[in-house]
CSV table of C-alpha atoms and ligand atoms in Angstrom, one decimal:
chain,number,residue,atom,x,y,z
D,1,UNK,CA,0.0,0.0,0.0
D,2,UNK,CA,1.4,3.4,-1.0
D,3,UNK,CA,0.3,6.2,1.4
D,4,UNK,CA,0.8,9.9,0.9
D,5,UNK,CA,1.0,11.6,4.3
D,6,UNK,CA,0.6,15.4,4.1
D,7,UNK,CA,2.1,17.4,7.0
D,8,UNK,CA,4.3,14.4,7.9
D,9,UNK,CA,7.0,16.7,9.4
D,10,UNK,CA,4.7,18.2,12.0
D,11,UNK,CA,3.9,16.8,15.4
D,12,UNK,CA,1.1,14.3,14.8
D,13,UNK,CA,2.2,13.5,11.2
D,14,UNK,CA,5.8,12.7,12.2
D,15,UNK,CA,4.6,10.4,14.9
D,16,UNK,CA,2.2,8.8,12.4
D,17,UNK,CA,5.0,8.2,9.9
D,18,UNK,CA,7.4,6.8,12.5
D,19,UNK,CA,4.7,4.5,13.9
D,20,UNK,CA,3.7,3.4,10.4
D,21,UNK,CA,7.3,2.5,9.4
D,22,UNK,CA,7.8,0.7,12.7
D,23,UNK,CA,4.6,-1.3,12.7
D,24,UNK,CA,3.7,-1.7,8.9
D,25,UNK,CA,6.7,-2.7,6.8
D,26,UNK,CA,4.3,-3.4,3.9
D,27,UNK,CA,3.4,0.3,3.7
D,28,UNK,CA,5.3,2.6,1.4
D,29,UNK,CA,5.2,6.2,2.8
D,30,UNK,CA,5.6,9.5,0.9
D,31,UNK,CA,5.5,12.7,2.9
D,32,UNK,CA,4.4,16.0,1.4
D,33,UNK,CA,5.3,18.9,3.8
D,34,UNK,CA,5.9,22.6,3.2
D,35,UNK,CA,8.3,22.8,6.1
D,36,UNK,CA,6.6,25.9,7.6
D,37,UNK,CA,7.8,27.1,11.0
D,38,UNK,CA,5.9,24.0,12.4
D,39,UNK,CA,7.5,21.4,10.2
D,40,UNK,CA,10.9,19.9,11.0
D,41,UNK,CA,12.6,17.3,8.9
D,42,UNK,CA,14.6,16.1,11.9
D,43,UNK,CA,11.3,14.7,13.4
D,44,UNK,CA,11.6,12.1,10.6
D,45,UNK,CA,15.3,11.4,11.1
D,46,UNK,CA,14.8,7.9,12.7
D,47,UNK,CA,13.0,6.8,9.5
D,48,UNK,CA,14.5,9.1,6.9
D,49,UNK,CA,16.0,6.3,4.8
D,50,UNK,CA,12.7,4.3,4.7
D,51,UNK,CA,10.4,7.0,3.3
D,52,UNK,CA,10.2,9.5,0.4
D,53,UNK,CA,10.1,13.1,1.5
D,54,UNK,CA,8.8,15.9,-0.8
D,55,UNK,CA,9.0,19.5,0.2
D,56,UNK,CA,6.0,21.5,-1.1
D,57,UNK,CA,2.5,22.8,-0.4
D,58,UNK,CA,-0.8,20.9,-0.4
D,59,UNK,CA,-2.1,24.0,-2.2
D,60,UNK,CA,0.3,23.4,-5.2
D,61,UNK,CA,-2.2,21.7,-7.6
D,62,UNK,CA,0.4,20.3,-10.1
D,63,UNK,CA,2.7,18.9,-7.4
D,64,UNK,CA,-0.3,17.4,-5.5
D,65,UNK,CA,-1.7,15.8,-8.7
D,66,UNK,CA,1.5,14.0,-9.5
D,67,UNK,CA,1.9,12.6,-5.9
D,68,UNK,CA,-1.8,11.6,-5.5
D,69,UNK,CA,-1.6,9.8,-8.9
D,70,UNK,CA,1.1,7.5,-7.4
D,71,UNK,CA,-0.8,6.8,-4.1
D,72,UNK,CA,-3.4,4.3,-2.9
D,73,UNK,CA,-4.4,6.5,0.0
D,74,UNK,CA,-3.9,10.0,1.3
D,75,UNK,CA,-3.8,10.8,5.0
D,76,UNK,CA,-4.1,14.6,5.3
D,77,UNK,CA,-2.5,16.1,8.4
D,78,UNK,CA,-1.1,19.3,6.9
D,79,UNK,CA,-2.6,22.4,8.4
D,80,UNK,CA,-1.9,25.6,10.2
D,81,UNK,CA,-2.7,24.3,13.6
D,82,UNK,CA,-2.3,26.9,16.3
D,83,UNK,CA,-5.2,28.9,17.6
D,84,UNK,CA,-3.1,31.8,18.9
D,85,UNK,CA,-1.4,32.3,15.6
D,86,UNK,CA,-4.7,32.4,13.8
D,87,UNK,CA,-5.8,35.3,15.9
D,88,UNK,CA,-2.8,37.3,14.7
D,89,UNK,CA,-2.8,36.3,11.0
D,90,UNK,CA,-5.6,34.1,9.6
D,91,UNK,CA,-4.4,34.2,6.0
D,92,UNK,CA,-2.1,31.0,6.0
D,93,UNK,CA,-5.0,29.2,7.7
D,94,UNK,CA,-7.3,29.9,4.8
D,95,UNK,CA,-4.7,29.0,2.2
D,96,UNK,CA,-3.6,25.7,3.8
D,97,UNK,CA,-6.6,24.5,5.6
D,98,UNK,CA,-9.2,25.4,3.0
D,99,UNK,CA,-7.5,25.8,-0.4
D,100,UNK,CA,-5.0,23.0,0.5
D,101,UNK,CA,-7.8,20.6,1.4
D,102,UNK,CA,-9.8,21.6,-1.8
D,103,UNK,CA,-6.7,21.0,-3.9
D,104,UNK,CA,-6.2,17.5,-2.5
D,105,UNK,CA,-9.9,16.6,-2.9
D,106,UNK,CA,-9.8,17.5,-6.5
D,107,UNK,CA,-6.7,15.3,-7.0
D,108,UNK,CA,-8.2,12.3,-5.2
D,109,UNK,CA,-11.4,12.7,-7.1
D,110,UNK,CA,-9.5,12.7,-10.5
D,111,UNK,CA,-7.4,9.6,-9.5
D,112,UNK,CA,-10.0,7.6,-7.5
D,113,UNK,CA,-7.7,7.6,-4.4
D,114,UNK,CA,-8.9,6.9,-0.8
D,115,UNK,CA,-8.7,10.0,1.4
D,116,UNK,CA,-8.6,10.3,5.2
D,117,UNK,CA,-9.0,13.9,6.5
D,118,UNK,CA,-7.5,14.7,10.0
D,119,UNK,CA,-9.6,17.2,11.8
D,120,UNK,CA,-10.3,18.5,15.3
D,121,UNK,CA,-13.0,18.5,18.0
D,122,UNK,CA,-12.8,22.3,17.9
D,123,UNK,CA,-15.2,22.4,14.9
D,124,UNK,CA,-18.0,21.8,17.4
D,125,UNK,CA,-17.2,24.9,19.4
D,126,UNK,CA,-17.2,24.4,23.2
D,127,UNK,CA,-19.2,22.9,26.0
D,128,UNK,CA,-20.2,24.3,29.5
D,129,UNK,CA,-18.1,23.1,32.4
D,130,UNK,CA,-19.4,20.4,34.8
D,131,UNK,CA,-22.0,18.9,32.5
D,132,UNK,CA,-22.0,15.3,31.2
D,133,UNK,CA,-22.5,16.6,27.7
D,134,UNK,CA,-19.9,15.5,25.1
D,135,UNK,CA,-19.3,16.0,21.4
D,136,UNK,CA,-20.7,13.4,19.0
D,137,UNK,CA,-20.7,13.3,15.2
D,138,UNK,CA,-24.2,14.8,15.4
D,139,UNK,CA,-23.2,17.9,17.4
D,140,UNK,CA,-23.7,21.0,15.2
D,141,UNK,CA,-20.6,22.8,13.9
D,142,UNK,CA,-20.0,26.0,15.8
D,143,UNK,CA,-16.3,26.9,15.5
D,144,UNK,CA,-14.9,29.9,17.5
D,145,UNK,CA,-11.5,30.8,16.0
D,146,UNK,CA,-10.0,31.4,12.6
D,147,UNK,CA,-8.2,28.1,13.0
D,148,UNK,CA,-11.2,26.1,14.0
D,149,UNK,CA,-13.4,27.7,11.4
D,150,UNK,CA,-11.0,26.8,8.6
D,151,UNK,CA,-10.9,23.3,9.9
D,152,UNK,CA,-14.7,23.2,10.0
D,153,UNK,CA,-14.8,24.5,6.4
D,154,UNK,CA,-12.3,21.8,5.3
D,155,UNK,CA,-14.5,19.1,6.9
D,156,UNK,CA,-17.5,20.4,5.0
D,157,UNK,CA,-15.6,20.4,1.7
D,158,UNK,CA,-14.8,16.7,2.3
D,159,UNK,CA,-18.4,15.9,3.0
D,160,UNK,CA,-19.5,17.6,-0.1
D,161,UNK,CA,-16.9,15.8,-2.3
D,162,UNK,CA,-18.1,12.5,-0.9
D,163,UNK,CA,-21.8,13.2,-1.6
D,164,UNK,CA,-21.5,15.1,-4.9
D,165,UNK,CA,-18.5,13.3,-6.5
D,166,UNK,CA,-18.4,9.9,-4.7
D,167,UNK,CA,-14.9,10.6,-3.3
D,168,UNK,CA,-14.0,7.7,-0.9
D,169,UNK,CA,-13.2,9.7,2.2
D,170,UNK,CA,-13.4,9.5,6.0
D,171,UNK,CA,-13.0,12.2,8.6
D,172,UNK,CA,-11.8,12.0,12.1
D,173,UNK,CA,-12.2,14.8,14.7
D,174,UNK,CA,-9.7,14.3,17.5
D,175,UNK,CA,-9.2,16.0,20.9
D,176,UNK,CA,-6.0,17.6,22.2
D,177,UNK,CA,-2.9,15.5,21.5
D,178,UNK,CA,0.3,15.3,23.6
D,179,UNK,CA,3.6,13.4,23.2
D,180,UNK,CA,7.0,13.8,21.6
D,181,UNK,CA,7.8,16.2,18.8
D,182,UNK,CA,5.0,18.7,19.7
D,183,UNK,CA,6.0,22.3,18.9
D,184,UNK,CA,6.9,24.4,22.0
D,185,UNK,CA,4.3,26.9,21.1
D,186,UNK,CA,1.6,24.4,22.4
D,187,UNK,CA,0.5,24.3,26.0
D,188,UNK,CA,2.1,21.2,27.4
D,189,UNK,CA,5.5,21.5,25.6
D,190,UNK,CA,5.6,25.2,26.4
D,191,UNK,CA,5.3,24.5,30.1
D,192,UNK,CA,7.6,21.5,30.1
D,193,UNK,CA,10.4,23.5,28.4
D,194,UNK,CA,9.7,26.5,30.7
D,195,UNK,CA,10.2,24.2,33.7
D,196,UNK,CA,13.4,22.8,32.3
D,197,UNK,CA,14.6,26.4,32.0
D,198,UNK,CA,13.5,27.2,35.5
D,199,UNK,CA,10.7,29.5,34.3
D,200,UNK,CA,7.2,29.4,35.9
D,201,UNK,CA,4.4,27.9,33.8
D,202,UNK,CA,1.9,30.3,32.2
D,203,UNK,CA,-1.8,29.8,32.5
D,204,UNK,CA,-4.2,31.7,30.3
D,205,UNK,CA,-6.9,33.3,32.5
D,206,UNK,CA,-8.1,31.3,35.5
D,207,UNK,CA,-6.8,28.0,34.0
D,208,UNK,CA,-10.2,26.4,34.3
D,209,UNK,CA,-10.6,25.6,30.6
D,210,UNK,CA,-10.9,21.8,30.0
D,211,UNK,CA,-9.2,19.8,27.2
D,212,UNK,CA,-9.7,16.1,26.6
D,213,UNK,CA,-6.1,14.9,26.4
D,214,UNK,CA,-5.1,11.9,24.2
D,215,UNK,CA,-1.6,10.5,23.6
D,216,UNK,CA,-0.5,11.1,20.0
D,217,UNK,CA,0.1,7.3,19.5
D,218,UNK,CA,-3.5,6.5,20.4
D,219,UNK,CA,-4.7,9.1,17.9
D,220,UNK,CA,-2.6,7.6,15.2
D,221,UNK,CA,-3.6,4.0,16.0
D,222,UNK,CA,-7.2,5.2,15.6
D,223,UNK,CA,-6.4,6.8,12.2
D,224,UNK,CA,-5.1,3.4,11.0
D,225,UNK,CA,-8.2,1.7,12.4
D,226,UNK,CA,-10.4,4.1,10.4
D,227,UNK,CA,-8.3,3.7,7.2
D,228,UNK,CA,-8.6,-0.1,7.4
D,229,UNK,CA,-12.1,-0.6,8.8
D,230,UNK,CA,-13.9,2.8,8.6
D,231,UNK,CA,-17.1,3.3,6.6
D,232,UNK,CA,-16.5,5.6,3.6
D,233,UNK,CA,-18.4,8.9,4.1
D,234,UNK,CA,-18.4,8.5,7.9
D,235,UNK,CA,-17.1,10.8,10.6
D,236,UNK,CA,-15.3,9.3,13.6
D,237,UNK,CA,-14.6,11.2,16.8
D,238,UNK,CA,-11.3,10.3,18.5
D,239,UNK,CA,-10.8,10.8,22.3
D,240,UNK,CA,-9.6,8.9,25.3
D,241,UNK,CA,-11.7,10.2,28.1
D,242,UNK,CA,-8.9,12.5,29.2
D,243,UNK,CA,-10.8,15.6,30.4
D,244,UNK,CA,-8.4,17.7,32.6
D,245,UNK,CA,-8.4,21.4,33.2
D,246,UNK,CA,-5.3,23.5,32.4
D,247,UNK,CA,-4.6,24.2,36.1
D,248,UNK,CA,-4.6,20.4,36.9
D,249,UNK,CA,-2.2,19.9,34.0
D,250,UNK,CA,0.2,22.6,35.3
D,251,UNK,CA,0.0,21.2,38.8
D,252,UNK,CA,0.8,17.7,37.6
D,253,UNK,CA,3.8,19.0,35.7
D,254,UNK,CA,5.0,21.0,38.8
D,255,UNK,CA,4.8,17.8,40.8
D,256,UNK,CA,6.8,15.9,38.2
D,257,UNK,CA,9.4,18.6,38.4
D,258,UNK,CA,9.4,18.6,42.2
D,259,UNK,CA,8.2,22.2,42.3
D,260,UNK,CA,5.7,23.9,44.5
D,261,UNK,CA,2.0,23.5,43.5
D,262,UNK,CA,1.5,27.3,43.2
D,263,UNK,CA,4.7,28.0,41.3
D,264,UNK,CA,3.0,29.3,38.1
D,265,UNK,CA,1.7,32.6,36.7
D,266,UNK,CA,-1.7,33.6,35.4
D,267,UNK,CA,-1.3,35.5,32.1
D,268,UNK,CA,-3.6,37.2,29.6
D,269,UNK,CA,-6.4,35.0,28.4
D,270,UNK,CA,-6.9,34.0,24.7
D,271,UNK,CA,-9.6,36.0,23.0
D,272,UNK,CA,-12.6,33.8,22.3
D,273,UNK,CA,-11.0,31.0,24.4
D,274,UNK,CA,-13.1,27.8,24.2
D,275,UNK,CA,-14.2,26.6,27.6
D,276,UNK,CA,-14.4,22.9,27.4
D,277,UNK,CA,-13.9,20.1,24.9
D,278,UNK,CA,-15.1,16.5,25.6
D,279,UNK,CA,-15.4,13.6,23.1
D,280,UNK,CA,-17.8,10.7,23.0
D,281,UNK,CA,-15.7,8.2,21.0
D,282,UNK,CA,-18.2,5.3,21.3
D,283,UNK,CA,-18.7,4.9,17.5
D,284,UNK,CA,-14.9,4.3,17.1
D,285,UNK,CA,-14.8,2.0,20.1
D,286,UNK,CA,-17.9,0.0,19.5
D,287,UNK,CA,-18.0,-0.2,15.7
D,288,UNK,CA,-14.3,-0.4,14.9
D,289,UNK,CA,-13.0,-1.9,18.1
D,290,UNK,CA,-10.4,0.8,18.9
D,291,UNK,CA,-9.3,1.6,22.4
D,292,UNK,CA,-6.5,3.8,23.8
D,293,UNK,CA,-3.3,2.3,25.3
D,294,UNK,CA,-2.2,5.4,27.2
D,295,UNK,CA,-4.9,5.5,29.9
D,296,UNK,CA,-2.8,7.0,32.7
D,297,UNK,CA,-2.3,10.7,31.8
D,298,UNK,CA,0.3,11.3,34.5
D,299,UNK,CA,2.6,8.5,33.3
D,300,UNK,CA,2.1,9.7,29.7
D,301,UNK,CA,3.1,13.2,30.8
D,302,UNK,CA,6.2,11.8,32.7
D,303,UNK,CA,7.3,10.1,29.5
D,304,UNK,CA,6.7,13.3,27.5
D,305,UNK,CA,8.8,15.3,30.1
D,306,UNK,CA,11.5,12.6,29.7
D,307,UNK,CA,11.4,13.1,25.9
D,308,UNK,CA,11.8,16.9,26.1
D,309,UNK,CA,14.7,16.5,28.6
D,310,UNK,CA,16.5,14.1,26.3
D,311,UNK,CA,15.8,16.0,23.1
D,312,UNK,CA,16.8,19.6,23.9
D,313,UNK,CA,18.6,19.9,20.6
D,314,UNK,CA,15.2,19.4,18.8
D,315,UNK,CA,13.3,22.3,20.6
D,316,UNK,CA,16.0,24.7,21.9
D,317,UNK,CA,16.6,26.5,18.6
D,318,UNK,CA,13.0,27.8,18.4
D,319,UNK,CA,12.2,28.3,22.1
D,320,UNK,CA,13.3,31.9,22.5
D,321,UNK,CA,11.5,33.2,19.4
D,322,UNK,CA,8.2,31.5,20.6
D,323,UNK,CA,8.5,33.1,24.1
D,324,UNK,CA,9.3,36.5,22.5
D,325,UNK,CA,6.1,36.3,20.5
D,326,UNK,CA,4.0,35.3,23.5
D,327,UNK,CA,5.5,38.2,25.5
D,328,UNK,CA,4.1,40.7,22.9
D,329,UNK,CA,0.6,39.5,23.9
D,330,UNK,CA,1.3,39.5,27.6
D,331,UNK,CA,1.2,35.7,27.7
V,401,NAD,P1,1.7,20.9,13.4
V,401,NAD,O1,1.5,22.4,13.3
V,401,NAD,O2,2.6,20.4,14.4
V,401,NAD,O3,2.2,20.4,11.9
V,401,NAD,C1,1.6,20.8,10.7
V,401,NAD,C2,2.5,20.3,9.6
V,401,NAD,O4,1.9,20.7,8.4
V,401,NAD,C3,3.9,20.9,9.6
V,401,NAD,O5,4.8,20.0,9.3
V,401,NAD,C4,3.8,22.0,8.5
V,401,NAD,O6,5.1,22.2,7.9
V,401,NAD,C5,2.9,21.3,7.5
V,401,NAD,N1,2.2,22.3,6.6
V,401,NAD,C6,1.6,23.5,7.0
V,401,NAD,N2,1.2,24.1,5.9
V,401,NAD,C7,1.4,23.2,4.8
V,401,NAD,C8,1.1,23.3,3.4
V,401,NAD,N3,0.5,24.3,2.9
V,401,NAD,N4,1.5,22.2,2.7
V,401,NAD,C9,2.1,21.2,3.2
V,401,NAD,N5,2.4,21.1,4.5
V,401,NAD,C10,2.1,22.1,5.3
V,401,NAD,O7,0.2,20.3,13.5
V,401,NAD,P2,-0.3,19.0,14.3
V,401,NAD,O8,-0.5,19.4,15.7
V,401,NAD,O9,0.6,17.9,14.0
V,401,NAD,O10,-1.7,18.8,13.6
V,401,NAD,C11,-1.8,17.9,12.5
V,401,NAD,C12,-3.2,17.9,12.1
V,401,NAD,O11,-4.0,17.3,13.2
V,401,NAD,C13,-3.9,19.2,11.7
V,401,NAD,O12,-4.7,19.0,10.6
V,401,NAD,C14,-4.7,19.6,13.0
V,401,NAD,O13,-5.8,20.4,12.7
V,401,NAD,C15,-5.1,18.2,13.5
V,401,NAD,N6,-5.4,18.0,14.9
V,401,NAD,C16,-4.4,18.4,15.8
V,401,NAD,C17,-4.6,18.2,17.2
V,401,NAD,C18,-3.6,18.6,18.2
V,401,NAD,O14,-3.9,18.4,19.4
V,401,NAD,N7,-2.4,19.0,17.8
V,401,NAD,C19,-5.8,17.6,17.6
V,401,NAD,C20,-6.8,17.3,16.6
V,401,NAD,C21,-6.5,17.5,15.3
V,402,DAU,O1,-8.7,20.2,20.5
V,402,DAU,C1,-7.8,19.9,19.4
V,402,DAU,C2,-6.9,21.1,19.2
V,402,DAU,O2,-6.0,21.1,20.3
V,402,DAU,C3,-6.2,21.1,17.9
V,402,DAU,O3,-7.2,21.2,16.8
V,402,DAU,C4,-5.2,22.2,17.8
V,402,DAU,O4,-4.5,22.1,16.6
V,402,DAU,C5,-4.3,22.1,18.9
V,402,DAU,O5,-3.4,23.2,18.9
V,402,DAU,C6,-5.1,22.2,20.3
V,402,DAU,O6,-5.7,23.4,20.4
V,402,DAU,P1,-5.8,24.2,21.8
V,402,DAU,O7,-6.0,25.6,21.5
V,402,DAU,O8,-6.7,23.5,22.8
V,402,DAU,O9,-4.2,23.9,22.3
V,402,DAU,P2,-3.1,24.8,23.0
V,402,DAU,O10,-2.0,23.9,23.3
V,402,DAU,O11,-2.8,26.0,22.3
V,402,DAU,O12,-3.8,25.2,24.4
V,402,DAU,C7,-4.3,24.2,25.3
V,402,DAU,C8,-5.0,24.9,26.4
V,402,DAU,O13,-4.0,25.6,27.2
V,402,DAU,C9,-6.0,26.0,26.0
V,402,DAU,O14,-7.0,26.1,26.9
V,402,DAU,C10,-5.1,27.3,26.1
V,402,DAU,C11,-4.2,27.0,27.3
V,402,DAU,N1,-2.9,27.6,27.3
V,402,DAU,C12,-2.1,27.5,26.2
V,402,DAU,C13,-0.8,28.0,26.2
V,402,DAU,C14,0.1,28.0,25.0
V,402,DAU,C15,-2.4,28.1,28.5
V,402,DAU,O15,-3.1,28.2,29.5
V,402,DAU,N2,-1.1,28.6,28.5
V,402,DAU,C16,-0.3,28.6,27.4
V,402,DAU,O16,0.9,29.0,27.5
């Protein structure tokens, strides 16, 4: 099987490629990645000699057409992925998340190639705190940020291409991932690398916002489950029952680092900050038989801390610039 992985030099994509090479020697992987600030070829170093890497954009129609023509399936991770960045400049979000997805859909339509679209639970907006309510595939779309609205738009494009043109596509909407190779602009790696540097973690607002954490390897195992057993045209929500508020995450990290429980700072909140995400993954669990392996968040976090301690050369070159950008917003 020949799989084209877009965004394979990013956080989830690089983990997907590494896992695939490790566990599925029969799969031939080609990565298409524009190597934006979020892409790093060194995240693919452990498997570099076993994959094909192409630098370029998913919005480049000619390049995409040639690569899709050679593939049996496309797994589409490539995106601008950070909410805070989308509040400063939405334009690359529109180009990559909307135009890029459109470009890929036209190519898979022409060549009759199976497509899996990686999306996010943020398309559903947010939920109140302290209710049992969770997102399902029937929850109405209600995105809050430029990032999540472009992801919502890309999902709708996929649905329309399935219905109108018979494209063989599936969609997955996953909750917040954590694990190795995540960019230090994101919440957990930012706090881990701050703590390594002896800097106090930074909590937006009161820190009561809830995210439904899942280990990146569990997300990627679910993607393979959907590719192999998912129903074409279907949407699958991916989550591992990991609801935790940001304050609890910071307190757990402080404990892992042996620091005082109150050794953090509250900083400016994110405009439009979604309150709570929570996933009902029963379709994926019951129909396709997937279940997560990382069920203990604390030990997953400890392993992630260990990875950032051992891989300082990977994150150090970008850390100062990320912090300078946050400082401009008082965060
Ligand atoms: P990331 O920002 O770490 O990586 C994105 C990758 O896409 C980078 O390698 C970047 O170079 C590449 N890219 C960006 N624009 C491109 C373009 N025009 N053409 C080709 N490549 C391009 O993102 P991530 O956190 O790994 O997220 C991957 C996907 O998963 C995204 O679609 C995101 O919406 C989705 N998702 C992320 C999470 C999460 O918690 N991180 C949760 C659910 C869904
Ligand atoms: O839910 C899935 C989404 O999860 C993905 O679609 C996105 O691509 C991914 O970036 C992530 O979005 P969030 O906005 O939830 O992730 P982020 O890591 O930016 O923030 C997580 C929470 O932590 C959020 O409530 C904001 C808060 N936060 C973030 C940073 C960077 C802080 O309190 N302090 C911080 O320094």
